[in-house]
Coordinates of C-alpha atoms in Angstrom, one line a residue:
M1 CA -22.6 22.3 -62.5
A2 CA -26.2 23.3 -63.3
R3 CA -25.8 22.5 -67.0
T4 CA -24.3 19.1 -67.7
A5 CA -25.9 18.1 -71.0
A6 CA -22.9 18.9 -73.0
T7 CA -20.6 16.5 -71.1
D8 CA -23.3 13.9 -71.2
R9 CA -23.6 14.0 -74.9
A10 CA -19.8 14.0 -75.3
G11 CA -19.8 10.5 -74.0
E12 CA -18.4 11.2 -70.5
Q13 CA -20.0 9.5 -67.6
H14 CA -22.6 11.8 -66.1
R15 CA -22.3 12.7 -62.4
L16 CA -25.4 13.8 -60.6
P17 CA -25.0 17.2 -58.9
V18 CA -26.0 15.6 -55.6
R19 CA -25.3 18.6 -53.5
T20 CA -27.4 20.9 -55.7
L21 CA -30.2 18.4 -55.9
V22 CA -30.2 17.8 -52.1
S23 CA -30.0 21.5 -51.3
A24 CA -33.0 22.2 -53.5
S25 CA -35.0 19.1 -52.4
I26 CA -34.4 19.2 -48.7
G27 CA -36.0 22.6 -48.5
N28 CA -39.0 21.1 -50.2
A29 CA -38.9 18.3 -47.6
V30 CA -39.3 20.8 -44.8
E31 CA -42.3 22.3 -46.6
W32 CA -44.0 19.0 -46.9
F33 CA -43.1 17.9 -43.4
D34 CA -44.8 20.9 -42.0
W35 CA -47.8 20.5 -44.3
T36 CA -48.2 16.8 -43.6
V37 CA -47.9 17.1 -39.8
Y38 CA -51.1 19.0 -39.7
A39 CA -53.0 16.2 -41.6
T40 CA -51.3 13.4 -39.7
F41 CA -51.9 14.8 -36.2
L42 CA -55.2 16.6 -36.7
V43 CA -57.1 13.7 -35.1
Y44 CA -55.3 14.5 -31.8
F45 CA -55.5 18.4 -31.7
A46 CA -59.0 18.9 -33.2
G47 CA -60.5 19.2 -29.7
Q48 CA -57.9 21.8 -28.8
F49 CA -59.1 24.4 -31.3
F50 CA -62.8 23.6 -31.5
P51 CA -65.3 22.6 -28.7
S52 CA -64.2 19.2 -27.5
D53 CA -67.6 18.1 -26.3
N54 CA -68.6 17.3 -29.9
E55 CA -65.8 15.1 -31.4
A56 CA -67.4 14.9 -34.9
L57 CA -67.8 18.6 -35.1
A58 CA -64.3 19.3 -33.9
L59 CA -62.9 16.9 -36.5
I60 CA -64.9 18.4 -39.3
G61 CA -63.9 21.9 -38.2
T62 CA -60.2 21.0 -38.2
T63 CA -60.4 19.3 -41.6
S64 CA -62.4 22.3 -43.0
T65 CA -59.5 24.5 -41.9
Y66 CA -57.2 22.2 -43.7
A67 CA -59.3 22.4 -46.8
L68 CA -59.8 26.2 -46.6
A69 CA -56.0 26.8 -46.5
F70 CA -55.8 24.9 -49.8
F71 CA -57.7 27.6 -51.6
F72 CA -54.9 30.0 -50.9
R73 CA -52.5 27.7 -52.7
P74 CA -53.6 29.0 -56.1
L75 CA -53.0 32.6 -54.9
G76 CA -49.6 31.6 -53.6
G77 CA -48.9 29.8 -56.9
I78 CA -49.8 32.8 -59.0
V79 CA -48.1 35.5 -56.8
I80 CA -45.0 33.5 -55.8
G81 CA -44.8 31.8 -59.2
R82 CA -44.7 35.1 -61.0
F83 CA -42.2 36.3 -58.4
A84 CA -40.0 33.3 -59.3
D85 CA -40.4 34.0 -63.1
L86 CA -39.3 37.5 -62.5
R87 CA -36.7 37.3 -59.7
G88 CA -35.5 33.7 -60.0
R89 CA -36.2 30.2 -58.7
K90 CA -33.9 30.6 -55.8
A91 CA -35.5 33.8 -54.5
G92 CA -39.0 32.1 -54.7
M93 CA -37.8 29.0 -52.9
L94 CA -36.3 31.1 -50.0
L95 CA -39.5 33.0 -49.6
T96 CA -41.7 29.9 -49.5
I97 CA -39.6 28.1 -46.8
L98 CA -39.7 31.2 -44.6
L99 CA -43.5 31.3 -44.8
M100 CA -43.9 27.6 -44.1
A101 CA -41.6 27.4 -41.2
G102 CA -43.1 30.5 -39.6
G103 CA -46.6 29.1 -39.9
S104 CA -45.5 25.8 -38.2
L105 CA -43.8 27.6 -35.3
V106 CA -47.0 29.7 -34.8
I107 CA -49.2 26.6 -34.7
A108 CA -46.8 25.0 -32.1
V109 CA -47.5 27.8 -29.6
L110 CA -51.2 28.7 -30.4
P111 CA -53.6 29.0 -27.4
T112 CA -56.5 26.5 -27.3
Y113 CA -60.2 27.0 -27.5
E114 CA -60.5 26.7 -23.8
Q115 CA -58.1 29.6 -23.3
V116 CA -59.3 32.1 -26.0
G117 CA -62.5 30.7 -27.4
W118 CA -63.1 31.2 -31.1
F119 CA -59.9 33.2 -31.5
A120 CA -58.2 29.8 -31.5
P121 CA -59.6 28.4 -34.7
V122 CA -59.2 31.9 -36.4
L123 CA -55.5 32.0 -35.5
L124 CA -55.1 28.4 -36.7
L125 CA -56.7 29.4 -40.0
L126 CA -54.4 32.4 -40.4
A127 CA -51.3 30.2 -39.8
R128 CA -52.6 27.7 -42.3
I129 CA -53.2 30.4 -44.9
A130 CA -49.5 31.4 -44.6
Q131 CA -48.6 27.8 -45.2
G132 CA -51.0 27.5 -48.1
L133 CA -49.5 30.5 -49.8
S134 CA -46.1 29.1 -49.2
L135 CA -46.8 25.6 -50.6
G136 CA -48.5 27.1 -53.6
G137 CA -45.3 28.8 -54.6
E138 CA -43.0 26.0 -53.5
V139 CA -44.3 23.4 -55.9
S140 CA -43.9 25.6 -59.0
G141 CA -40.5 27.0 -58.0
A142 CA -38.8 23.7 -57.0
S143 CA -40.3 21.8 -59.9
A144 CA -39.1 24.4 -62.4
Y145 CA -35.7 24.5 -60.9
L146 CA -35.1 20.8 -60.9
A147 CA -36.3 20.5 -64.5
E148 CA -34.2 23.5 -65.7
I149 CA -30.9 22.3 -64.3
A150 CA -31.3 18.8 -65.7
P151 CA -29.8 17.5 -69.0
P152 CA -32.8 16.7 -71.3
E153 CA -32.0 13.0 -71.4
R154 CA -31.9 12.8 -67.6
R155 CA -34.8 15.1 -66.6
G156 CA -36.8 12.2 -65.2
R157 CA -34.0 11.2 -62.9
Y158 CA -33.6 14.8 -61.6
S159 CA -37.3 15.2 -61.3
A160 CA -37.5 12.2 -59.0
F161 CA -35.6 14.0 -56.3
F162 CA -38.6 16.3 -55.7
Y163 CA -40.7 13.5 -54.3
I164 CA -37.8 11.6 -52.9
S165 CA -37.4 14.6 -50.6
T166 CA -41.2 14.8 -50.1
G167 CA -41.4 11.1 -49.2
S168 CA -38.5 11.5 -46.8
A169 CA -40.3 14.3 -45.1
L170 CA -43.5 12.2 -44.9
L171 CA -41.6 9.2 -43.6
L172 CA -40.1 11.4 -40.9
A173 CA -43.6 12.7 -40.0
S174 CA -44.9 9.2 -39.9
L175 CA -42.1 7.9 -37.8
L176 CA -42.6 10.8 -35.5
G177 CA -46.2 9.7 -35.3
V178 CA -45.1 6.1 -34.4
L179 CA -42.8 7.4 -31.7
L180 CA -45.2 9.8 -30.1
T181 CA -48.1 7.3 -30.2
A182 CA -45.8 4.7 -28.6
V183 CA -44.5 6.9 -25.7
L184 CA -47.5 9.1 -25.1
D185 CA -51.0 8.2 -24.2
Q186 CA -54.1 9.7 -25.8
Q187 CA -54.4 12.4 -23.2
Q188 CA -50.8 13.5 -23.6
L189 CA -51.0 13.5 -27.4
E190 CA -54.0 15.7 -27.2
A191 CA -52.5 18.0 -24.6
Y192 CA -49.1 18.7 -26.0
G193 CA -47.7 15.8 -28.1
W194 CA -48.9 17.3 -31.4
R195 CA -47.1 20.6 -30.5
I196 CA -43.8 18.7 -30.6
A197 CA -44.3 17.8 -34.2
F198 CA -45.0 21.4 -35.3
G199 CA -42.1 22.7 -33.3
I200 CA -39.7 20.3 -35.0
G201 CA -41.1 21.4 -38.4
G202 CA -40.3 25.0 -37.7
L203 CA -36.8 24.2 -36.6
L204 CA -36.2 22.1 -39.7
G205 CA -37.1 25.2 -41.7
L206 CA -34.0 26.9 -40.5
V207 CA -31.9 24.0 -41.9
G208 CA -33.7 24.2 -45.2
L209 CA -33.2 28.0 -45.4
W210 CA -29.5 27.6 -44.8
L211 CA -29.1 24.9 -47.5
R212 CA -31.1 26.8 -50.1
R213 CA -28.9 29.9 -49.7
S214 CA -26.1 28.0 -51.4
L215 CA -28.1 27.3 -54.6
T216 CA -27.1 29.0 -57.9
E217 CA -29.8 30.2 -60.3
S218 CA -30.7 28.0 -63.3
E219 CA -29.3 29.0 -66.7
S220 CA -32.7 28.6 -68.3
F221 CA -34.2 31.3 -66.0
E222 CA -31.2 33.6 -66.6
E223 CA -31.6 33.3 -70.4
S224 CA -35.3 34.0 -70.3
A225 CA -35.4 36.6 -67.5
E226 CA -35.7 39.6 -69.8
K227 CA -38.5 37.9 -71.7
A228 CA -40.3 37.1 -68.5
R229 CA -40.1 40.8 -67.4
A230 CA -41.5 41.9 -70.8
T231 CA -44.4 39.4 -70.4
T232 CA -47.7 41.0 -69.5
H233 CA -50.8 39.2 -68.1
P234 CA -48.9 35.9 -67.7
L235 CA -51.8 33.9 -66.3
L236 CA -54.1 34.9 -69.1
R237 CA -51.3 34.0 -71.6
T238 CA -51.2 30.5 -70.2
I239 CA -54.9 30.1 -71.1
K240 CA -54.8 31.8 -74.5
E241 CA -51.5 30.4 -75.8
H242 CA -51.4 27.1 -74.1
P243 CA -55.0 25.9 -73.4
K244 CA -54.2 22.3 -74.1
S245 CA -51.3 22.3 -71.6
V246 CA -53.6 23.8 -68.9
L247 CA -56.2 21.1 -69.4
Q248 CA -53.6 18.4 -69.5
L249 CA -52.1 19.7 -66.3
C250 CA -55.4 19.8 -64.5
G251 CA -56.5 16.4 -65.7
I252 CA -53.3 14.7 -64.6
T253 CA -53.1 16.6 -61.3
L254 CA -56.7 15.5 -60.5
L255 CA -55.5 12.0 -59.8
N256 CA -52.1 13.1 -58.7
T257 CA -53.5 15.0 -55.8
L258 CA -56.3 12.5 -55.0
S259 CA -53.6 9.7 -54.8
Y260 CA -51.4 11.8 -52.6
Y261 CA -54.0 13.0 -50.1
T262 CA -55.8 9.7 -50.0
F263 CA -52.7 7.6 -49.0
F264 CA -50.6 10.2 -47.2
S265 CA -53.4 12.1 -45.3
A266 CA -57.0 11.0 -45.5
L267 CA -56.5 7.3 -44.7
T268 CA -54.9 8.0 -41.4
P269 CA -57.8 9.6 -39.6
F270 CA -60.3 7.4 -41.6
A271 CA -58.7 4.2 -40.4
I272 CA -58.4 5.3 -36.8
N273 CA -61.9 6.9 -36.4
F274 CA -64.1 4.9 -38.8
R275 CA -62.4 1.5 -39.1
D276 CA -61.2 1.3 -35.5
A277 CA -57.6 0.7 -36.5
D278 CA -54.9 1.1 -33.9
G279 CA -53.2 4.4 -34.3
N280 CA -49.7 3.0 -33.9
D281 CA -50.4 0.3 -36.5
V282 CA -51.6 2.9 -39.0
F283 CA -48.4 4.9 -38.5
I284 CA -46.3 1.8 -38.9
A285 CA -48.0 0.8 -42.1
L286 CA -47.8 4.3 -43.5
S287 CA -44.1 4.4 -42.7
V288 CA -43.5 1.1 -44.5
G289 CA -45.4 2.3 -47.5
T290 CA -43.6 5.6 -47.5
A291 CA -40.2 3.9 -47.4
L292 CA -41.3 1.9 -50.5
F293 CA -42.4 5.1 -52.2
I294 CA -39.0 6.7 -51.6
A295 CA -37.2 3.7 -52.9
L296 CA -39.2 3.5 -56.2
C297 CA -39.1 7.2 -57.2
Y298 CA -35.6 7.3 -58.8
P299 CA -36.1 4.0 -60.7
Y300 CA -39.4 5.3 -62.1
G301 CA -37.7 8.5 -63.1
A302 CA -34.9 6.6 -64.8
L303 CA -37.4 4.3 -66.5
S304 CA -39.2 7.4 -68.0
D305 CA -35.9 8.6 -69.4
R306 CA -35.6 5.3 -71.3
V307 CA -39.1 4.2 -72.3
G308 CA -40.9 7.6 -72.1
R309 CA -43.2 9.5 -69.8
K310 CA -46.5 8.3 -71.3
P311 CA -46.1 4.5 -70.8
V312 CA -45.3 5.0 -67.1
L313 CA -48.1 7.4 -66.5
L314 CA -50.7 5.3 -68.4
A315 CA -49.8 2.3 -66.3
W316 CA -50.2 4.3 -63.1
A317 CA -53.6 5.7 -64.0
A318 CA -55.0 2.4 -65.2
A319 CA -53.7 0.4 -62.1
T320 CA -55.1 3.0 -59.8
A321 CA -58.5 2.9 -61.4
V322 CA -58.7 -0.9 -61.1
L323 CA -57.2 -1.3 -57.6
V324 CA -58.3 1.6 -55.4
V325 CA -61.8 0.3 -54.5
P326 CA -60.6 -3.2 -53.7
L327 CA -57.8 -1.8 -51.5
S328 CA -60.4 0.1 -49.4
F329 CA -61.8 -3.2 -48.1
L330 CA -58.4 -3.9 -46.5
V331 CA -58.5 -0.7 -44.3
R332 CA -59.3 -2.3 -41.0
D333 CA -57.8 -3.1 -37.6
D334 CA -55.1 -5.4 -38.9
L335 CA -51.4 -4.4 -39.3
F336 CA -50.7 -6.7 -42.3
S337 CA -53.8 -5.5 -44.2
L338 CA -52.8 -1.9 -43.6
I339 CA -49.3 -2.5 -44.8
I340 CA -50.7 -4.0 -48.1
V341 CA -53.0 -0.9 -48.5
F342 CA -50.2 1.6 -48.1
C343 CA -47.6 -0.3 -50.0
V344 CA -49.8 -0.9 -53.1
G345 CA -51.2 2.6 -53.0
L346 CA -47.9 4.4 -52.5
G347 CA -46.0 2.1 -54.8
L348 CA -48.3 3.0 -57.6
Y349 CA -48.3 6.6 -56.8
A350 CA -44.5 6.8 -57.0
A351 CA -44.7 6.3 -60.7
M352 CA -46.5 9.7 -61.1
A353 CA -44.7 11.5 -58.3
S354 CA -41.3 10.8 -59.7
L355 CA -42.2 12.5 -63.0
A356 CA -44.4 15.3 -61.8
P357 CA -41.8 18.2 -62.0
A358 CA -40.6 17.0 -65.4
I359 CA -44.1 16.6 -66.8
M360 CA -45.4 20.0 -65.5
S361 CA -42.3 21.9 -66.6
E362 CA -42.4 20.4 -70.1
L363 CA -45.9 21.9 -70.6
F364 CA -45.0 25.6 -70.4
P365 CA -42.2 27.8 -71.8
T366 CA -39.6 29.1 -69.3
E367 CA -41.0 32.7 -69.0
L368 CA -44.4 31.2 -68.0
R369 CA -43.3 28.0 -66.3
A370 CA -43.6 28.9 -62.6
T371 CA -46.8 30.9 -63.1
G372 CA -48.5 28.2 -65.2
I373 CA -47.6 25.4 -62.8
G374 CA -48.3 27.5 -59.7
A375 CA -51.8 28.6 -60.9
W376 CA -53.3 25.5 -62.5
Y377 CA -51.6 22.8 -60.5
N378 CA -52.6 24.5 -57.2
L379 CA -56.1 25.3 -58.3
T380 CA -56.7 21.6 -59.0
V381 CA -55.0 20.5 -55.8
A382 CA -57.2 23.0 -53.8
T383 CA -60.3 21.7 -55.4
F384 CA -59.7 18.0 -55.1
G385 CA -56.8 17.4 -52.7
G386 CA -57.5 19.8 -50.0
T387 CA -61.0 18.6 -49.7
A388 CA -60.1 14.9 -49.6
P389 CA -59.9 14.5 -45.8
L390 CA -63.1 16.5 -45.4
V391 CA -65.0 14.4 -48.1
I392 CA -63.9 11.1 -46.7
T393 CA -64.9 12.2 -43.1
A394 CA -68.3 13.5 -44.2
L395 CA -69.1 10.4 -46.3
S396 CA -68.0 8.1 -43.4
N397 CA -70.2 10.0 -41.0
R398 CA -73.1 9.1 -43.4
D399 CA -72.0 5.5 -43.6
M400 CA -71.0 5.9 -47.3
P401 CA -67.2 5.7 -47.2
M402 CA -67.1 3.5 -50.4
V403 CA -68.3 6.5 -52.4
F404 CA -65.0 8.2 -51.8
F405 CA -63.0 5.4 -53.3
W406 CA -65.2 5.2 -56.3
Y407 CA -64.6 9.0 -56.6
V408 CA -60.8 8.3 -56.7
A409 CA -61.3 5.6 -59.4
G410 CA -63.3 8.1 -61.5
G411 CA -60.4 10.6 -61.2
A412 CA -58.1 7.9 -62.5
V413 CA -60.2 7.5 -65.6
V414 CA -60.0 11.3 -66.2
A415 CA -56.2 11.2 -65.7
F416 CA -55.8 8.3 -68.1
L417 CA -57.7 10.2 -70.9
A418 CA -55.6 13.3 -70.2
I419 CA -52.3 11.3 -70.4
L420 CA -53.4 9.9 -73.8
T421 CA -53.3 13.4 -75.2
L422 CA -49.7 14.2 -74.1
R423 CA -46.9 14.3 -76.5
E424 CA -43.9 12.2 -75.6
T425 CA -41.2 14.5 -74.1
K426 CA -38.3 12.3 -73.0
G427 CA -35.0 13.7 -74.1
T428 CA -36.5 16.9 -75.5
E429 CA -35.2 20.4 -74.7
L430 CA -37.3 22.7 -72.5
R431 CA -39.0 25.5 -74.3

């Protein structure tokens, strides 16, 4: 079931291994649900873990914890990525989901600043570090797995399932935000409403763990396992033997992560706290935009299998560079305007998201794939994505929010130039 290229080439109608794709991707959905719940609800629990008498300081402290955890993603990407290169993609994905679900359950029951003082933010940071390590390894393992089980001429379609699962998780988190903000008032949300979201994330982890246990290892890994075990200093080898791939991955990921954390994370607290938008309206608009994102991922993946990766990615980077600043003027207390912002932003981002696992996996050989993706993807995400909510909050506090959107536009220019240097990889065999 994992290797279907032969039947595809023989002219028989290809059947997607839906159960395999869903089993791999739903675990990733749990990972991203837990990760996103933190960013989505931090505006409500910031005062629970930091002194509540200074709202701005509490918000900066909570977003700083969010950002600091990102810097453990490269470590998780290197360690768990190497583990996946040695022990298998399945083993790596089981480990990451255990760490993520455990961190979510811990946050759900953590004591507050009022109860234990500064131990509260310290414990929060430790739980987030576990989740940072987990997500660092998750992206590399799941991306490599989806690319490796795909027929070469359908890798874009298989790749799309990664962010279809991610988008589904984000939609669930957003809808949960709509529900909780509709039925609970501000005081209830701050007191216990946010804990419900983290508890649900932890329980979903058990479902993801059960589903991932049924996965079979990819043939590509099994064929290269001995070579991976014989590889020494794998991270150094990615730099020495594949420097162009490393730079391309970092350049493309710069805009990838800024797009993701701008529209899925940073805009929510920004709109509520600095543009006086209604919290329920923001969650509704985010939900509509996320539904569009999910709907577009597979068509974009299929399009890349037909016309190539580069045309799709170049259009995404160029459109983002041109539109992100004008979109920022529509972030205000108006539901229709917010829907436009999220739909345009996430509709564009789906073009990149659908191809990310395929593009990243095509840059490195199998024995270095999880390590290469895990290290360099996560280092870029930690630097630019993890700091996005903190940067937009700090700039808004200084009455300079527009600088952030110009910053994203600049990242789009860098990504466009990096994409120009890519070789076209549609239909090619993985190395």
